[in-house]
Amino acid sequence: MRHFAIVGSGPAGFYTAEALNKAYGERARIDILDRYPVPYGLIRFGVAPDHQSLKAVSKRYDKVAEEPGVDFIGNVTVGRDVSVDELLELYDAVILAIGAPHDRKLGIPGEDLPGVIGSAEFVGWYNGHPDFADLGPPLDGTHAAVIGNGNVALDCARILSKTHHEFEGSDIVGHALEALDGSAIKTVTILGRRGPHQIAMTPKELGELGHLEESSPVVEAADFPPVEADDALDPGHRKSITILREFAATPPDATKPRRLVFDFFARPVAIQGDGKTERIIVERTMLDQNGAARGTGETYEVPASLVISAIGYSTPQIDGVPYDERGGKFRNEGGIIGNRLYAVGWARRGPTGTIGTNRPDGYEVAEQVASAMPAGSGDDRAGAEGLKALLAERGVLPTDYDDWRKIEETEIGRARPGSPREKLVRVEDWLSALGG
Ligand code: NAP
């Protein structure tokens, strides 16, 4: 019997479990570990609450979890409760699927001022992530800014711009909906350090901004290159630029009280304020020959009593696991970190790609494992039994599949598309749902 530990229960972890289960069948036990008592990682904490269709994929992961050879072991933090070396003693292979939950730093003066928050924190807050239940983003000012031109920046800007009514059918957590209902924000500025052609936003997500109940997009036509330049773009990207051009050609809707302003060629150089953020100092940029942003020396101020930095994520380090600082991920060759140690998903590739990108990724790494460790051999590792004994010695109480189901039924009903969560979400809340 082979024993495999997958660390992280987001899309990358579940696709890898699915692939290993297909490859080994009854000849392997696959344990999916997570630091939280319930699974799904990015699906639960990252996907926007008003994008319910993207969450439906969790049903596929449910099926994987129901397979007899697959187990969920939650409430266990690898690197704290158990080390990677200990897991390698207990399991034939360990696959790190811990994603990239940390915000990259801006590296500019003032980024630690109150009111400046990373997108992982803000997204975690409105999605009921236990670490961010008390974030309390300041929503009492009239101006907010989101730094970055990717889909996460779009998610944050859209959530700040929606009305209560527009969250119907979403699963936004109660504390966030209540706070957003009282928001005074009238202008959300999205700052991109390069131009419209360099955005990393996809058409569907951009298009949504044209249909908001109370907010109208504002784009400067002068920021675009000549329209012929769009021909060189790939079709998806061209579609995004066409949507931006339409926004630029349409005057903001005077009946809508809020604005969503795209400020291109705008690089934040400092954040200032008296004890909290009040404004961003922005330098106007132009593109150099390599398409990188080059400062022009001209600066101006963008008022913002809330700044959300959505400039990308990194994977946290784990003791003893080689790390690629530049890429913000584990150092690996095609998913192989070292002997019997693998990485999948954002921990392998860095924080790019959609949920679906993790499927081929997980299958590829599962193939590597299967070719290195043929089924039918390897029967001397302790697997889950050994892990549970070790955790018991350390006073760690893992949750299992039944616990996870019970928590979801009694407390939060989360990751069931369309079911809203009423309560603040904390790990203690989840565990108390188990009855002590
Ligand atoms: P991303 O797509 O890599 O975008 C990051 C943005 O931050 C880029 O515009 C980048 O500009 C900018 N940036 C980086 N460093 C900066 C700095 N120091 N100052 C100013 N701007 C800076 O990352 P993401 O938005 O975090 O998204 C991560 C992945 O998740 C992406 O693949 C995304 O498509 C996916 N996602 C998908 C959805 C969806 O499908 N609905 C939703 C959310 C996320 P440069 O280009 O100039 O570097």
CSV table of C-alpha atoms and ligand atoms in Angstrom, one decimal:
chain,number,residue,atom,x,y,z
A,1,MET,CA,0.0,0.0,0.0
A,2,ARG,CA,1.2,3.5,-0.9
A,3,HIS,CA,0.5,6.5,1.4
A,4,PHE,CA,0.4,10.0,-0.1
A,5,ALA,CA,0.0,13.3,1.8
A,6,ILE,CA,-1.3,16.3,-0.1
A,7,VAL,CA,-0.8,19.5,1.8
A,8,GLY,CA,-3.5,22.0,0.9
A,9,SER,CA,-7.1,21.3,-0.1
A,10,GLY,CA,-7.7,23.9,-2.7
A,11,PRO,CA,-8.1,23.2,-6.5
A,12,ALA,CA,-4.5,22.1,-6.9
A,13,GLY,CA,-4.7,19.7,-4.0
A,14,PHE,CA,-8.0,18.2,-5.1
A,15,TYR,CA,-7.0,17.7,-8.7
A,16,THR,CA,-3.8,16.0,-7.6
A,17,ALA,CA,-5.8,13.7,-5.3
A,18,GLU,CA,-8.2,12.9,-8.1
A,19,ALA,CA,-5.3,12.0,-10.4
A,20,LEU,CA,-3.5,9.9,-7.8
A,21,ASN,CA,-6.7,8.1,-6.9
A,22,LYS,CA,-7.3,7.3,-10.6
A,23,ALA,CA,-3.7,6.1,-11.0
A,24,TYR,CA,-3.5,3.9,-7.9
A,25,GLY,CA,-7.1,3.0,-7.0
A,26,GLU,CA,-7.3,0.8,-3.9
A,27,ARG,CA,-3.5,0.5,-3.8
A,28,ALA,CA,-3.0,3.9,-2.3
A,29,ARG,CA,-4.3,6.0,0.6
A,30,ILE,CA,-4.4,9.7,-0.1
A,31,ASP,CA,-4.7,12.1,2.8
A,32,ILE,CA,-5.5,15.8,2.0
A,33,LEU,CA,-4.3,18.0,4.8
A,34,ASP,CA,-5.4,21.5,5.5
A,35,ARG,CA,-4.7,24.1,8.2
A,36,TYR,CA,-8.5,24.8,8.4
A,37,PRO,CA,-11.1,22.4,9.6
A,38,VAL,CA,-12.9,22.6,6.3
A,39,PRO,CA,-11.5,22.3,2.7
A,40,TYR,CA,-11.4,24.1,-0.6
A,41,GLY,CA,-8.8,26.8,-0.2
A,42,LEU,CA,-9.1,29.3,-3.0
A,43,ILE,CA,-12.7,28.2,-3.8
A,44,ARG,CA,-13.8,29.1,-0.3
A,45,PHE,CA,-11.6,32.1,0.4
A,46,GLY,CA,-10.5,33.5,-2.9
A,47,VAL,CA,-13.3,33.3,-5.6
A,48,ALA,CA,-15.5,36.3,-5.4
A,49,PRO,CA,-18.9,35.7,-3.6
A,50,ASP,CA,-20.8,37.1,-6.6
A,51,HIS,CA,-19.1,34.6,-9.0
A,52,GLN,CA,-21.1,31.6,-7.8
A,53,SER,CA,-20.7,29.6,-11.1
A,54,LEU,CA,-16.9,29.4,-10.5
A,55,LYS,CA,-17.6,27.7,-7.1
A,56,ALA,CA,-19.7,24.9,-8.6
A,57,VAL,CA,-16.4,23.0,-9.2
A,58,SER,CA,-16.4,22.2,-5.5
A,59,LYS,CA,-19.0,19.5,-6.3
A,60,ARG,CA,-16.3,17.7,-8.3
A,61,TYR,CA,-14.0,17.9,-5.3
A,62,ASP,CA,-16.7,16.5,-3.1
A,63,LYS,CA,-16.8,13.4,-5.3
A,64,VAL,CA,-13.0,13.0,-4.8
A,65,ALA,CA,-13.3,13.3,-1.1
A,66,GLU,CA,-16.0,10.6,-1.1
A,67,GLU,CA,-13.6,8.1,-2.7
A,68,PRO,CA,-12.8,5.3,-0.3
A,69,GLY,CA,-9.0,5.8,-0.7
A,70,VAL,CA,-9.2,9.5,0.0
A,71,ASP,CA,-9.3,11.2,3.4
A,72,PHE,CA,-9.5,14.8,4.6
A,73,ILE,CA,-7.4,15.7,7.6
A,74,GLY,CA,-8.1,19.3,8.6
A,75,ASN,CA,-7.0,21.6,11.4
A,76,VAL,CA,-3.4,20.6,10.9
A,77,THR,CA,-0.7,23.2,10.0
A,78,VAL,CA,2.3,21.7,8.3
A,79,GLY,CA,5.5,23.4,9.4
A,80,ARG,CA,4.0,24.0,12.9
A,81,ASP,CA,2.1,20.9,14.0
A,82,VAL,CA,4.1,18.5,11.9
A,83,SER,CA,7.2,19.1,9.8
A,84,VAL,CA,7.7,18.2,6.1
A,85,ASP,CA,10.5,15.8,7.2
A,86,GLU,CA,8.1,14.0,9.5
A,87,LEU,CA,5.5,13.7,6.8
A,88,LEU,CA,8.2,12.2,4.5
A,89,GLU,CA,8.9,9.6,7.2
A,90,LEU,CA,5.2,8.8,7.4
A,91,TYR,CA,4.3,8.9,3.7
A,92,ASP,CA,5.7,7.7,0.4
A,93,ALA,CA,5.3,11.1,-1.2
A,94,VAL,CA,4.4,14.6,0.0
A,95,ILE,CA,2.8,17.0,-2.4
A,96,LEU,CA,2.7,20.7,-1.4
A,97,ALA,CA,-0.4,22.4,-2.7
A,98,ILE,CA,-0.5,25.3,-0.3
A,99,GLY,CA,-1.2,28.0,-2.9
A,100,ALA,CA,0.0,31.6,-2.6
A,101,PRO,CA,-2.0,33.3,0.2
A,102,HIS,CA,0.5,36.0,1.0
A,103,ASP,CA,0.3,39.5,-0.5
A,104,ARG,CA,3.4,40.8,-2.3
A,105,LYS,CA,4.7,44.0,-0.8
A,106,LEU,CA,4.6,47.3,-2.8
A,107,GLY,CA,8.0,48.4,-1.4
A,108,ILE,CA,7.0,52.1,-1.2
A,109,PRO,CA,6.9,54.5,1.8
A,110,GLY,CA,3.6,54.6,3.6
A,111,GLU,CA,2.5,51.1,2.7
A,112,ASP,CA,2.2,50.1,6.4
A,113,LEU,CA,-0.2,53.0,7.2
A,114,PRO,CA,-3.6,52.0,8.6
A,115,GLY,CA,-6.1,51.8,5.7
A,116,VAL,CA,-3.6,50.2,3.3
A,117,ILE,CA,-4.5,46.5,3.0
A,118,GLY,CA,-3.4,43.7,0.7
A,119,SER,CA,-5.9,42.1,-1.6
A,120,ALA,CA,-5.5,38.7,0.2
A,121,GLU,CA,-6.7,40.4,3.4
A,122,PHE,CA,-9.6,42.2,1.7
A,123,VAL,CA,-10.7,39.2,-0.3
A,124,GLY,CA,-10.4,37.0,2.8
A,125,TRP,CA,-12.5,39.5,4.8
A,126,TYR,CA,-15.5,39.4,2.4
A,127,ASN,CA,-15.1,35.7,2.0
A,128,GLY,CA,-15.1,34.8,5.7
A,129,HIS,CA,-11.5,33.8,6.0
A,130,PRO,CA,-10.8,33.2,9.7
A,131,ASP,CA,-7.6,35.2,9.7
A,132,PHE,CA,-9.4,38.4,8.4
A,133,ALA,CA,-12.8,38.4,10.2
A,134,ASP,CA,-11.7,41.5,12.2
A,135,LEU,CA,-10.0,43.4,9.3
A,136,GLY,CA,-12.5,46.3,9.4
A,137,PRO,CA,-11.5,48.0,6.1
A,138,PRO,CA,-12.2,51.8,6.4
A,139,LEU,CA,-15.2,52.4,4.3
A,140,ASP,CA,-16.1,55.8,5.8
A,141,GLY,CA,-14.2,58.0,3.2
A,142,THR,CA,-15.5,58.9,-0.3
A,143,HIS,CA,-12.3,57.7,-2.2
A,144,ALA,CA,-10.7,54.3,-2.4
A,145,ALA,CA,-7.9,53.1,-4.7
A,146,VAL,CA,-7.0,49.6,-5.9
A,147,ILE,CA,-3.4,49.1,-7.1
A,148,GLY,CA,-2.9,46.6,-9.9
A,149,ASN,CA,-4.4,45.7,-13.3
A,150,GLY,CA,-5.3,42.0,-12.8
A,151,ASN,CA,-8.5,40.2,-12.1
A,152,VAL,CA,-8.0,40.4,-8.4
A,153,ALA,CA,-7.9,44.2,-8.6
A,154,LEU,CA,-11.2,44.0,-10.6
A,155,ASP,CA,-12.8,41.7,-8.0
A,156,CYS,CA,-11.9,44.2,-5.2
A,157,ALA,CA,-13.1,47.2,-7.1
A,158,ARG,CA,-16.4,45.5,-8.1
A,159,ILE,CA,-17.1,44.4,-4.6
A,160,LEU,CA,-16.6,48.0,-3.4
A,161,SER,CA,-18.9,49.3,-6.0
A,162,LYS,CA,-21.9,47.0,-5.7
A,163,THR,CA,-25.2,47.7,-3.9
A,164,HIS,CA,-26.9,45.4,-1.3
A,165,HIS,CA,-29.3,44.3,-4.0
A,166,GLU,CA,-26.5,43.2,-6.3
A,167,PHE,CA,-25.2,40.8,-3.7
A,168,GLU,CA,-28.4,38.8,-3.8
A,169,GLY,CA,-27.6,35.2,-4.7
A,170,SER,CA,-24.0,35.6,-3.6
A,171,ASP,CA,-22.5,34.0,-0.6
A,172,ILE,CA,-20.8,37.1,0.8
A,173,VAL,CA,-20.3,36.8,4.5
A,174,GLY,CA,-22.7,38.8,6.8
A,175,HIS,CA,-20.1,41.0,8.4
A,176,ALA,CA,-18.8,42.2,5.0
A,177,LEU,CA,-22.2,42.8,3.5
A,178,GLU,CA,-23.2,44.9,6.6
A,179,ALA,CA,-20.1,47.0,6.4
A,180,LEU,CA,-20.4,47.5,2.6
A,181,ASP,CA,-24.0,48.6,3.1
A,182,GLY,CA,-22.7,51.5,5.2
A,183,SER,CA,-19.9,52.4,2.8
A,184,ALA,CA,-19.5,56.1,1.9
A,185,ILE,CA,-17.2,55.3,-1.1
A,186,LYS,CA,-18.1,57.2,-4.2
A,187,THR,CA,-15.0,56.8,-6.3
A,188,VAL,CA,-12.8,53.7,-6.7
A,189,THR,CA,-9.6,54.4,-8.7
A,190,ILE,CA,-7.9,51.4,-10.3
A,191,LEU,CA,-4.2,52.3,-10.7
A,192,GLY,CA,-2.2,50.5,-13.4
A,193,ARG,CA,1.5,51.1,-13.8
A,194,ARG,CA,1.3,50.4,-17.5
A,195,GLY,CA,-1.3,51.0,-20.2
A,196,PRO,CA,-4.6,49.4,-21.4
A,197,HIS,CA,-2.7,46.9,-23.7
A,198,GLN,CA,-0.8,45.6,-20.7
A,199,ILE,CA,-3.7,44.8,-18.4
A,200,ALA,CA,-4.1,41.2,-17.1
A,201,MET,CA,-8.0,41.5,-16.8
A,202,THR,CA,-10.3,39.1,-18.7
A,203,PRO,CA,-13.3,40.2,-20.8
A,204,LYS,CA,-16.1,38.7,-18.7
A,205,GLU,CA,-14.8,40.3,-15.5
A,206,LEU,CA,-14.2,43.7,-17.2
A,207,GLY,CA,-17.6,43.6,-18.9
A,208,GLU,CA,-19.4,43.3,-15.6
A,209,LEU,CA,-18.3,46.8,-14.7
A,210,GLY,CA,-20.5,48.2,-17.5
A,211,HIS,CA,-23.6,46.8,-15.8
A,212,LEU,CA,-23.3,48.0,-12.2
A,213,GLU,CA,-26.4,49.5,-10.6
A,214,GLU,CA,-24.8,52.6,-9.1
A,215,SER,CA,-21.4,52.8,-10.5
A,216,SER,CA,-20.1,53.9,-13.9
A,217,PRO,CA,-16.6,53.1,-15.4
A,218,VAL,CA,-14.4,56.0,-16.5
A,219,VAL,CA,-11.6,55.4,-19.0
A,220,GLU,CA,-9.5,58.0,-20.8
A,221,ALA,CA,-9.5,57.5,-24.6
A,222,ALA,CA,-6.1,59.2,-24.8
A,223,ASP,CA,-4.5,56.3,-22.9
A,224,PHE,CA,-5.0,53.9,-25.8
A,225,PRO,CA,-2.6,53.2,-28.7
A,226,PRO,CA,-4.1,53.6,-32.2
A,227,VAL,CA,-6.9,51.0,-32.7
A,228,GLU,CA,-4.9,49.1,-35.4
A,229,ALA,CA,-2.5,48.1,-32.6
A,230,ASP,CA,-5.3,45.9,-31.2
A,231,ASP,CA,-4.9,43.5,-34.2
A,232,ALA,CA,-1.6,42.1,-32.8
A,233,LEU,CA,-3.3,41.1,-29.5
A,234,ASP,CA,-4.6,37.5,-28.9
A,235,PRO,CA,-8.4,37.3,-29.3
A,236,GLY,CA,-9.2,37.2,-25.5
A,237,HIS,CA,-7.0,40.1,-24.7
A,238,ARG,CA,-8.4,42.1,-27.7
A,239,LYS,CA,-11.9,41.5,-26.4
A,240,SER,CA,-10.8,43.1,-23.1
A,241,ILE,CA,-9.4,46.1,-24.8
A,242,THR,CA,-12.5,46.5,-26.9
A,243,ILE,CA,-14.6,46.6,-23.7
A,244,LEU,CA,-12.2,49.3,-22.3
A,245,ARG,CA,-12.5,51.3,-25.5
A,246,GLU,CA,-16.3,51.1,-25.2
A,247,PHE,CA,-16.1,52.4,-21.7
A,248,ALA,CA,-13.8,55.3,-22.9
A,249,ALA,CA,-16.3,56.1,-25.7
A,250,THR,CA,-19.3,56.2,-23.3
A,251,PRO,CA,-19.8,59.2,-21.0
A,252,PRO,CA,-20.3,58.1,-17.4
A,253,ASP,CA,-24.0,57.6,-16.5
A,254,ALA,CA,-25.1,60.7,-14.8
A,255,THR,CA,-27.9,58.8,-13.0
A,256,LYS,CA,-25.3,56.7,-11.2
A,257,PRO,CA,-23.7,58.3,-8.1
A,258,ARG,CA,-20.5,56.2,-8.1
A,259,ARG,CA,-17.4,56.1,-10.4
A,260,LEU,CA,-14.9,53.4,-11.1
A,261,VAL,CA,-11.9,55.2,-12.6
A,262,PHE,CA,-9.2,53.5,-14.6
A,263,ASP,CA,-5.9,55.4,-14.1
A,264,PHE,CA,-3.3,54.0,-16.5
A,265,PHE,CA,0.4,54.8,-16.7
A,266,ALA,CA,0.1,55.5,-13.0
A,267,ARG,CA,2.8,54.1,-10.6
A,268,PRO,CA,2.3,54.6,-6.9
A,269,VAL,CA,5.5,56.0,-5.4
A,270,ALA,CA,4.3,56.8,-1.8
A,271,ILE,CA,1.2,56.6,0.4
A,272,GLN,CA,0.7,59.5,2.7
A,273,GLY,CA,-1.6,60.6,5.5
A,274,ASP,CA,-1.8,61.8,9.1
A,275,GLY,CA,-1.7,58.5,11.0
A,276,LYS,CA,-3.7,56.7,8.2
A,277,THR,CA,-3.8,56.7,4.5
A,278,GLU,CA,-5.3,59.8,2.9
A,279,ARG,CA,-3.6,59.9,-0.5
A,280,ILE,CA,-1.4,58.0,-2.9
A,281,ILE,CA,1.5,59.9,-4.7
A,282,VAL,CA,1.5,58.6,-8.2
A,283,GLU,CA,4.2,59.0,-10.9
A,284,ARG,CA,3.1,59.2,-14.5
A,285,THR,CA,4.8,56.5,-16.5
A,286,MET,CA,5.5,55.6,-20.1
A,287,LEU,CA,6.4,52.3,-21.7
A,288,ASP,CA,10.1,51.7,-22.5
A,289,GLN,CA,11.3,49.7,-25.5
A,290,ASN,CA,10.8,46.4,-23.5
A,291,GLY,CA,7.3,47.3,-22.6
A,292,ALA,CA,8.2,48.1,-18.9
A,293,ALA,CA,6.9,51.1,-17.0
A,294,ARG,CA,9.4,54.0,-16.9
A,295,GLY,CA,8.8,57.0,-14.7
A,296,THR,CA,8.5,60.4,-16.3
A,297,GLY,CA,9.2,62.4,-13.1
A,298,GLU,CA,5.7,64.0,-13.2
A,299,THR,CA,3.7,63.2,-10.0
A,300,TYR,CA,0.2,63.9,-8.8
A,301,GLU,CA,-2.1,62.8,-5.9
A,302,VAL,CA,-4.9,60.4,-5.8
A,303,PRO,CA,-7.1,60.7,-2.7
A,304,ALA,CA,-7.7,57.4,-0.9
A,305,SER,CA,-8.8,56.7,2.6
A,306,LEU,CA,-8.7,53.0,1.7
A,307,VAL,CA,-5.9,51.5,-0.5
A,308,ILE,CA,-6.1,47.9,-1.6
A,309,SER,CA,-2.9,46.6,-3.1
A,310,ALA,CA,-3.7,43.8,-5.6
A,311,ILE,CA,-0.3,43.3,-7.2
A,312,GLY,CA,0.1,39.5,-6.8
A,313,TYR,CA,0.7,36.8,-4.2
A,314,SER,CA,3.4,34.6,-2.9
A,315,THR,CA,3.6,31.1,-1.3
A,316,PRO,CA,4.6,31.0,2.4
A,317,GLN,CA,7.9,29.4,3.2
A,318,ILE,CA,8.0,26.1,5.1
A,319,ASP,CA,11.1,25.1,7.1
A,320,GLY,CA,13.5,22.9,5.1
A,321,VAL,CA,11.7,23.4,1.7
A,322,PRO,CA,13.9,25.2,-0.9
A,323,TYR,CA,12.3,28.4,-1.9
A,324,ASP,CA,12.5,30.7,-5.0
A,325,GLU,CA,12.4,34.2,-3.6
A,326,ARG,CA,11.9,36.0,-6.9
A,327,GLY,CA,9.1,33.7,-8.0
A,328,GLY,CA,7.5,33.6,-4.6
A,329,LYS,CA,7.1,29.8,-4.8
A,330,PHE,CA,8.9,26.6,-3.9
A,331,ARG,CA,12.0,25.9,-6.0
A,332,ASN,CA,11.1,22.9,-8.2
A,333,GLU,CA,11.7,21.3,-11.6
A,334,GLY,CA,8.5,20.4,-13.2
A,335,GLY,CA,6.8,20.0,-9.8
A,336,ILE,CA,9.7,18.0,-8.2
A,337,ILE,CA,11.2,19.8,-5.2
A,338,GLY,CA,13.4,16.9,-4.0
A,339,ASN,CA,13.3,13.2,-3.2
A,340,ARG,CA,9.6,12.2,-2.8
A,341,LEU,CA,8.7,15.9,-2.3
A,342,TYR,CA,6.5,17.7,-4.9
A,343,ALA,CA,4.7,21.0,-5.5
A,344,VAL,CA,1.5,21.7,-7.5
A,345,GLY,CA,-0.6,24.7,-8.3
A,346,TRP,CA,0.5,28.2,-7.4
A,347,ALA,CA,3.1,26.8,-5.0
A,348,ARG,CA,4.7,25.2,-8.0
A,349,ARG,CA,4.1,27.8,-10.8
A,350,GLY,CA,3.6,31.1,-9.0
A,351,PRO,CA,0.2,32.9,-8.7
A,352,THR,CA,-1.1,32.9,-12.3
A,353,GLY,CA,-3.8,31.0,-14.1
A,354,THR,CA,-7.4,30.0,-13.5
A,355,ILE,CA,-8.8,27.3,-11.3
A,356,GLY,CA,-8.9,25.0,-14.3
A,357,THR,CA,-5.1,25.5,-14.9
A,358,ASN,CA,-4.6,23.4,-11.8
A,359,ARG,CA,-6.1,20.3,-13.4
A,360,PRO,CA,-3.3,19.5,-15.9
A,361,ASP,CA,-0.8,20.6,-13.3
A,362,GLY,CA,-2.1,18.1,-10.7
A,363,TYR,CA,-2.4,15.3,-13.2
A,364,GLU,CA,1.2,15.9,-14.5
A,365,VAL,CA,2.6,15.8,-10.9
A,366,ALA,CA,0.6,12.7,-10.2
A,367,GLU,CA,2.1,11.0,-13.2
A,368,GLN,CA,5.6,11.9,-11.9
A,369,VAL,CA,4.7,10.3,-8.6
A,370,ALA,CA,3.2,7.2,-10.3
A,371,SER,CA,6.3,6.7,-12.5
A,372,ALA,CA,8.7,7.1,-9.5
A,373,MET,CA,6.6,4.9,-7.2
A,374,PRO,CA,4.9,2.0,-8.9
A,375,ALA,CA,1.6,0.7,-7.4
A,376,GLY,CA,1.8,-2.6,-5.6
A,377,SER,CA,5.1,-1.8,-3.8
A,378,GLY,CA,5.9,0.2,-0.7
A,379,ASP,CA,4.0,-1.1,2.4
A,380,ASP,CA,6.1,0.0,5.3
A,381,ARG,CA,5.0,3.6,5.9
A,382,ALA,CA,2.6,4.5,8.7
A,383,GLY,CA,0.5,7.1,6.7
A,384,ALA,CA,-2.6,8.5,8.4
A,385,GLU,CA,-2.4,6.2,11.4
A,386,GLY,CA,1.1,7.4,12.2
A,387,LEU,CA,0.2,11.1,11.6
A,388,LYS,CA,-2.8,10.9,13.9
A,389,ALA,CA,-0.7,9.3,16.6
A,390,LEU,CA,1.9,12.1,16.3
A,391,LEU,CA,-0.8,14.8,16.4
A,392,ALA,CA,-2.4,13.2,19.4
A,393,GLU,CA,0.9,13.3,21.3
A,394,ARG,CA,1.1,17.0,20.4
A,395,GLY,CA,-2.4,17.8,21.5
A,396,VAL,CA,-3.5,18.7,18.0
A,397,LEU,CA,-7.1,17.7,17.2
A,398,PRO,CA,-7.5,17.0,13.5
A,399,THR,CA,-10.9,17.2,11.8
A,400,ASP,CA,-12.1,14.5,9.3
A,401,TYR,CA,-14.6,14.3,6.4
A,402,ASP,CA,-17.6,13.8,8.8
A,403,ASP,CA,-16.5,16.8,10.9
A,404,TRP,CA,-16.2,19.0,7.8
A,405,ARG,CA,-19.7,18.0,6.7
A,406,LYS,CA,-21.1,18.6,10.1
A,407,ILE,CA,-19.5,22.1,10.3
A,408,GLU,CA,-20.9,23.0,6.9
A,409,GLU,CA,-24.4,21.8,7.8
A,410,THR,CA,-24.6,23.4,11.2
A,411,GLU,CA,-22.6,26.6,11.0
A,412,ILE,CA,-21.8,28.1,7.6
A,413,GLY,CA,-23.2,26.1,4.7
A,414,ARG,CA,-20.3,27.4,2.7
A,415,ALA,CA,-19.0,26.4,-0.7
A,416,ARG,CA,-22.5,25.4,-1.5
A,417,PRO,CA,-23.1,27.8,-4.3
A,418,GLY,CA,-25.6,30.5,-3.4
A,419,SER,CA,-25.8,29.8,0.3
A,420,PRO,CA,-25.1,33.0,2.4
A,421,ARG,CA,-23.1,32.8,5.6
A,422,GLU,CA,-24.6,34.8,8.4
A,423,LYS,CA,-21.9,34.6,11.0
A,424,LEU,CA,-18.4,35.9,11.6
A,425,VAL,CA,-16.1,33.0,10.7
A,426,ARG,CA,-13.4,31.9,13.0
A,427,VAL,CA,-11.7,28.5,13.5
A,428,GLU,CA,-13.2,28.3,17.0
A,429,ASP,CA,-16.7,28.9,15.6
A,430,TRP,CA,-16.1,26.0,13.2
A,431,LEU,CA,-14.7,23.7,15.9
A,432,SER,CA,-17.5,24.5,18.4
A,433,ALA,CA,-20.0,23.5,15.7
A,434,LEU,CA,-18.7,20.0,16.3
A,435,GLY,CA,-20.1,20.1,19.8
A,436,GLY,CA,-16.8,20.6,21.8
B,1,NAP,P1,-2.0,39.3,-12.0
B,1,NAP,O1,-2.9,38.9,-13.0
B,1,NAP,O2,-0.6,38.9,-12.1
B,1,NAP,O3,-2.0,40.9,-11.9
B,1,NAP,C1,-1.1,41.6,-11.1
B,1,NAP,C2,-1.1,43.1,-11.4
B,1,NAP,O4,-0.4,43.8,-10.5
B,1,NAP,C3,-0.5,43.4,-12.8
B,1,NAP,O5,-1.4,44.4,-13.5
B,1,NAP,C4,0.8,44.0,-12.5
B,1,NAP,O6,1.3,44.9,-13.4
B,1,NAP,C5,0.5,44.7,-11.2
B,1,NAP,N1,1.7,45.0,-10.4
B,1,NAP,C6,2.6,44.1,-10.0
B,1,NAP,N2,3.5,44.7,-9.2
B,1,NAP,C7,3.2,46.0,-9.1
B,1,NAP,C8,3.7,47.1,-8.5
B,1,NAP,N3,4.8,47.0,-7.7
B,1,NAP,N4,3.1,48.3,-8.6
B,1,NAP,C9,2.0,48.4,-9.3
B,1,NAP,N5,1.4,47.4,-10.0
B,1,NAP,C10,2.0,46.2,-9.9
B,1,NAP,O7,-2.4,38.9,-10.5
B,1,NAP,P2,-3.8,38.8,-9.7
B,1,NAP,O8,-4.7,39.9,-10.2
B,1,NAP,O9,-3.4,38.7,-8.3
B,1,NAP,O10,-4.4,37.4,-10.2
B,1,NAP,C11,-3.8,36.2,-10.0
B,1,NAP,C12,-4.3,35.1,-10.9
B,1,NAP,O11,-5.7,34.7,-10.5
B,1,NAP,C13,-4.4,35.6,-12.3
B,1,NAP,O12,-4.1,34.5,-13.2
B,1,NAP,C14,-5.9,35.9,-12.5
B,1,NAP,O13,-6.4,35.9,-13.8
B,1,NAP,C15,-6.5,34.9,-11.6
B,1,NAP,N6,-7.9,35.3,-11.2
B,1,NAP,C16,-8.9,35.0,-12.0
B,1,NAP,C17,-10.2,35.5,-11.7
B,1,NAP,C18,-11.4,35.1,-12.6
B,1,NAP,O14,-11.2,34.4,-13.5
B,1,NAP,N7,-12.5,35.7,-12.3
B,1,NAP,C19,-10.4,36.3,-10.5
B,1,NAP,C20,-9.3,36.6,-9.7
B,1,NAP,C21,-8.0,36.1,-10.1
B,1,NAP,P3,2.4,44.5,-14.5
B,1,NAP,O15,1.7,43.8,-15.6
B,1,NAP,O16,2.9,45.9,-14.9
B,1,NAP,O17,3.5,43.7,-13.8
